[in-house]
Every structure is written in structure tokens, then in C-alpha cells.
PDB file of C-alpha atoms in Angstrom:
ATOM      1  CA  MET U1043      63.272  89.942  95.631  1.00 94.00           C
ATOM      2  CA  THR U1044      66.716  91.497  96.076  1.00 95.00           C
ATOM      3  CA  THR U1045      69.556  89.324  94.756  1.00 95.00           C
ATOM      4  CA  ALA U1046      73.099  88.851  95.986  1.00 92.00           C
ATOM      5  CA  ARG U1047      74.339  90.467  92.769  1.00 91.00           C
ATOM      6  CA  GLU U1048      72.461  93.642  93.678  1.00 93.00           C
ATOM      7  CA  LEU U1049      73.875  93.691  97.214  1.00 91.00           C
ATOM      8  CA  MET U1050      77.479  92.644  96.593  1.00 86.00           C
ATOM      9  CA  THR U1051      80.521  94.860  96.478  1.00 81.00           C
ATOM     10  CA  PRO U1052      82.105  94.420  93.040  1.00 84.00           C
ATOM     11  CA  GLY U1053      85.862  94.160  92.735  1.00 84.00           C
ATOM     12  CA  ALA U1054      86.496  92.998  96.305  1.00 85.00           C
ATOM     13  CA  THR U1055      90.031  93.263  97.672  1.00 92.00           C
ATOM     14  CA  CYS U1056      91.482  89.791  98.268  1.00 93.00           C
ATOM     15  CA  ILE U1057      94.573  88.383  99.926  1.00 93.00           C
ATOM     16  CA  ASP U1058      96.645  85.394  98.936  1.00 95.00           C
ATOM     17  CA  ALA U1059      96.431  82.255 101.065  1.00 93.00           C
ATOM     18  CA  ASP U1060     100.142  82.591 101.896  1.00 93.00           C
ATOM     19  CA  ASP U1061     100.034  86.275 102.977  1.00 92.00           C
ATOM     20  CA  ASP U1062     101.129  86.669 106.582  1.00 89.00           C
ATOM     21  CA  ALA U1063      99.133  88.216 109.415  1.00 87.00           C
ATOM     22  CA  ALA U1064     100.958  91.547 109.127  1.00 87.00           C
ATOM     23  CA  GLU U1065      99.856  91.793 105.469  1.00 91.00           C
ATOM     24  CA  ILE U1066      96.291  90.895 106.437  1.00 91.00           C
ATOM     25  CA  MET U1067      96.220  93.679 109.041  1.00 90.00           C
ATOM     26  CA  ARG U1068      97.770  96.196 106.614  1.00 92.00           C
ATOM     27  CA  THR U1069      95.278  95.337 103.880  1.00 94.00           C
ATOM     28  CA  THR U1070      92.236  95.506 106.165  1.00 92.00           C
ATOM     29  CA  ALA U1071      93.377  98.884 107.487  1.00 92.00           C
ATOM     30  CA  GLU U1072      94.214 100.278 104.042  1.00 94.00           C
ATOM     31  CA  HIS U1073      90.852  99.275 102.574  1.00 92.00           C
ATOM     32  CA  GLU U1074      88.870  99.911 105.779  1.00 91.00           C
ATOM     33  CA  VAL U1075      87.369  96.417 105.854  1.00 91.00           C
ATOM     34  CA  ARG U1076      87.076  93.801 108.587  1.00 92.00           C
ATOM     35  CA  ARG U1077      87.060  90.709 106.379  1.00 92.00           C
ATOM     36  CA  LEU U1078      88.925  89.668 103.247  1.00 93.00           C
ATOM     37  CA  PRO U1079      88.365  86.844 100.764  1.00 93.00           C
ATOM     38  CA  VAL U1080      91.366  84.487 100.665  1.00 94.00           C
ATOM     39  CA  ILE U1081      92.420  83.146  97.276  1.00 93.00           C
ATOM     40  CA  ASP U1082      94.841  80.405  96.290  1.00 93.00           C
ATOM     41  CA  GLY U1083      95.693  80.939  92.653  1.00 92.00           C
ATOM     42  CA  HIS U1084      92.305  81.687  91.110  1.00 89.00           C
ATOM     43  CA  ALA U1085      90.258  79.743  93.671  1.00 92.00           C
ATOM     44  CA  LEU U1086      88.427  81.284  96.603  1.00 91.00           C
ATOM     45  CA  VAL U1087      89.484  79.182  99.600  1.00 93.00           C
ATOM     46  CA  GLY U1088      88.003  81.117 102.508  1.00 92.00           C
ATOM     47  CA  VAL U1089      87.510  84.376 104.344  1.00 92.00           C
ATOM     48  CA  VAL U1090      89.762  85.895 107.009  1.00 93.00           C
ATOM     49  CA  ALA U1091      88.810  88.600 109.503  1.00 92.00           C
ATOM     50  CA  ARG U1092      90.844  90.959 111.652  1.00 90.00           C
ATOM     51  CA  ALA U1093      89.389  89.072 114.625  1.00 89.00           C
ATOM     52  CA  ASP U1094      90.951  85.844 113.267  1.00 87.00           C
ATOM     53  CA  VAL U1095      94.355  87.536 113.352  1.00 86.00           C
ATOM     54  CA  ALA U1096      93.772  88.866 116.880  1.00 82.00           C
ATOM     55  CA  ARG U1097      92.834  85.370 118.113  1.00 83.00           C
ATOM     56  CA  SER U1098      96.050  83.968 116.637  1.00 81.00           C
ATOM     57  CA  LEU U1099      98.214  86.225 118.794  1.00 72.00           C
ATOM     58  CA  PRO U1100      99.487  84.951 122.148  1.00 72.00           C
ATOM     59  CA  ASP U1101      97.523  85.913 125.242  1.00 71.00           C
ATOM     60  CA  PRO U1102      99.408  88.797 126.917  1.00 69.00           C
ATOM     61  CA  GLY U1103      98.855  87.129 130.300  1.00 71.00           C
ATOM     62  CA  SER U1104     100.265  83.735 129.321  1.00 66.00           C
ATOM     63  CA  ALA U1105     103.668  82.462 130.397  1.00 58.00           C
ATOM     64  CA  ASN U1106     104.870  82.201 126.790  1.00 55.00           C
ATOM     65  CA  SER U1107     103.898  85.747 125.816  1.00 49.00           C
ATOM     66  CA  SER U1108     107.229  87.227 126.910  1.00 48.00           C
ATOM     67  CA  LYS U1109     109.148  84.847 124.634  1.00 51.00           C
ATOM     68  CA  ARG U1110     107.510  86.013 121.410  1.00 50.00           C
ATOM     69  CA  SER U1111     106.460  89.481 120.341  1.00 51.00           C
ATOM     70  CA  PRO U1112     103.100  90.051 118.574  1.00 48.00           C
ATOM     71  CA  ALA U1113     105.011  91.181 115.474  1.00 48.00           C
ATOM     72  CA  ASP U1114     106.961  87.911 115.447  1.00 47.00           C
ATOM     73  CA  THR U1115     103.754  85.904 115.766  1.00 44.00           C
ATOM     74  CA  GLN U1116     102.009  87.960 113.071  1.00 43.00           C
ATOM     75  CA  ALA U1117     104.855  87.364 110.642  1.00 43.00           C
ATOM     76  CA  ARG U1118     104.512  83.577 111.086  1.00 45.00           C
ATOM     77  CA  VAL U1119     100.747  83.233 110.635  1.00 50.00           C
ATOM     78  CA  ALA U1120      99.449  83.056 107.070  1.00 53.00           C
ATOM     79  CA  GLY U1121      95.994  83.663 105.657  1.00 58.00           C
ATOM     80  CA  ARG U1122      95.489  79.967 104.942  1.00 58.00           C
ATOM     81  CA  GLU U1123      95.979  79.184 108.671  1.00 60.00           C
ATOM     82  CA  LEU U1124      93.595  81.854 109.954  1.00 59.00           C
ATOM     83  CA  GLY U1125      90.536  82.056 107.777  1.00 60.00           C
ATOM     84  CA  THR U1126      87.216  80.303 107.599  1.00 57.00           C
ATOM     85  CA  PRO U1127      87.240  77.742 104.761  1.00 60.00           C
ATOM     86  CA  SER U1128      84.886  78.399 101.917  1.00 52.00           C
ATOM     87  CA  ALA U1129      81.780  76.340 101.248  1.00 47.00           C
ATOM     88  CA  PHE U1130      80.673  77.523  97.828  1.00 45.00           C
ATOM     89  CA  VAL U1131      78.644  75.950  95.057  1.00 40.00           C
ATOM     90  CA  THR U1132      80.528  76.521  91.805  1.00 41.00           C
ATOM     91  CA  GLU U1133      77.864  75.462  89.293  1.00 41.00           C
ATOM     92  CA  GLU U1134      74.819  77.520  88.489  1.00 41.00           C
ATOM     93  CA  ALA U1135      71.494  75.827  89.223  1.00 38.00           C
TER      94      ALA U1135
END
């Protein structure tokens, strides 16, 4: 049976839980990935995807979209607010 260790990508690129959306987008583009592990200190706290960032931006058709630019919104949204929380077992069975 193939194990997760055999399938994983070692040395994954991570972002800090307090990195803003602009940093998330830059890092995903630079490393050509769609998802990034989010860490807080040394703890894995979740995963964030480019799609999470896109969903956080205002709808271009909404009444409030003219009041705030996408860049302004991106700068205010951090990795800890966007990602999927982790659900990991930390002890080996």
C-alpha cells in the first residue's frame, strides 16, 4: 500500500497565519501552487487556497465595490481569516 510519506511533497512552502492576502497571492504565484499550509509559530493551523482569497474580495457588482479596491481588501485579509482550519492528529498510533 502506498503511504502518505511516499506521496507527499517534502519541504512544503508555508505562510504565516498573519500574512495578508497580497502575500498569499504572491507566494502561490511564485511557487506555482494553489494551496499553502498556514502556520502560527511552529503549529500548523490550516490551509489556504487562492480560491479562498478570491472569495474574500468584494463582488464587483455589489454597491460597496466602488468604495474599496481589491488591493485594499487584499491588504486587510490575513491567512488566519481565510484558510480552512486544520484537523490533524498529532500523536502516532
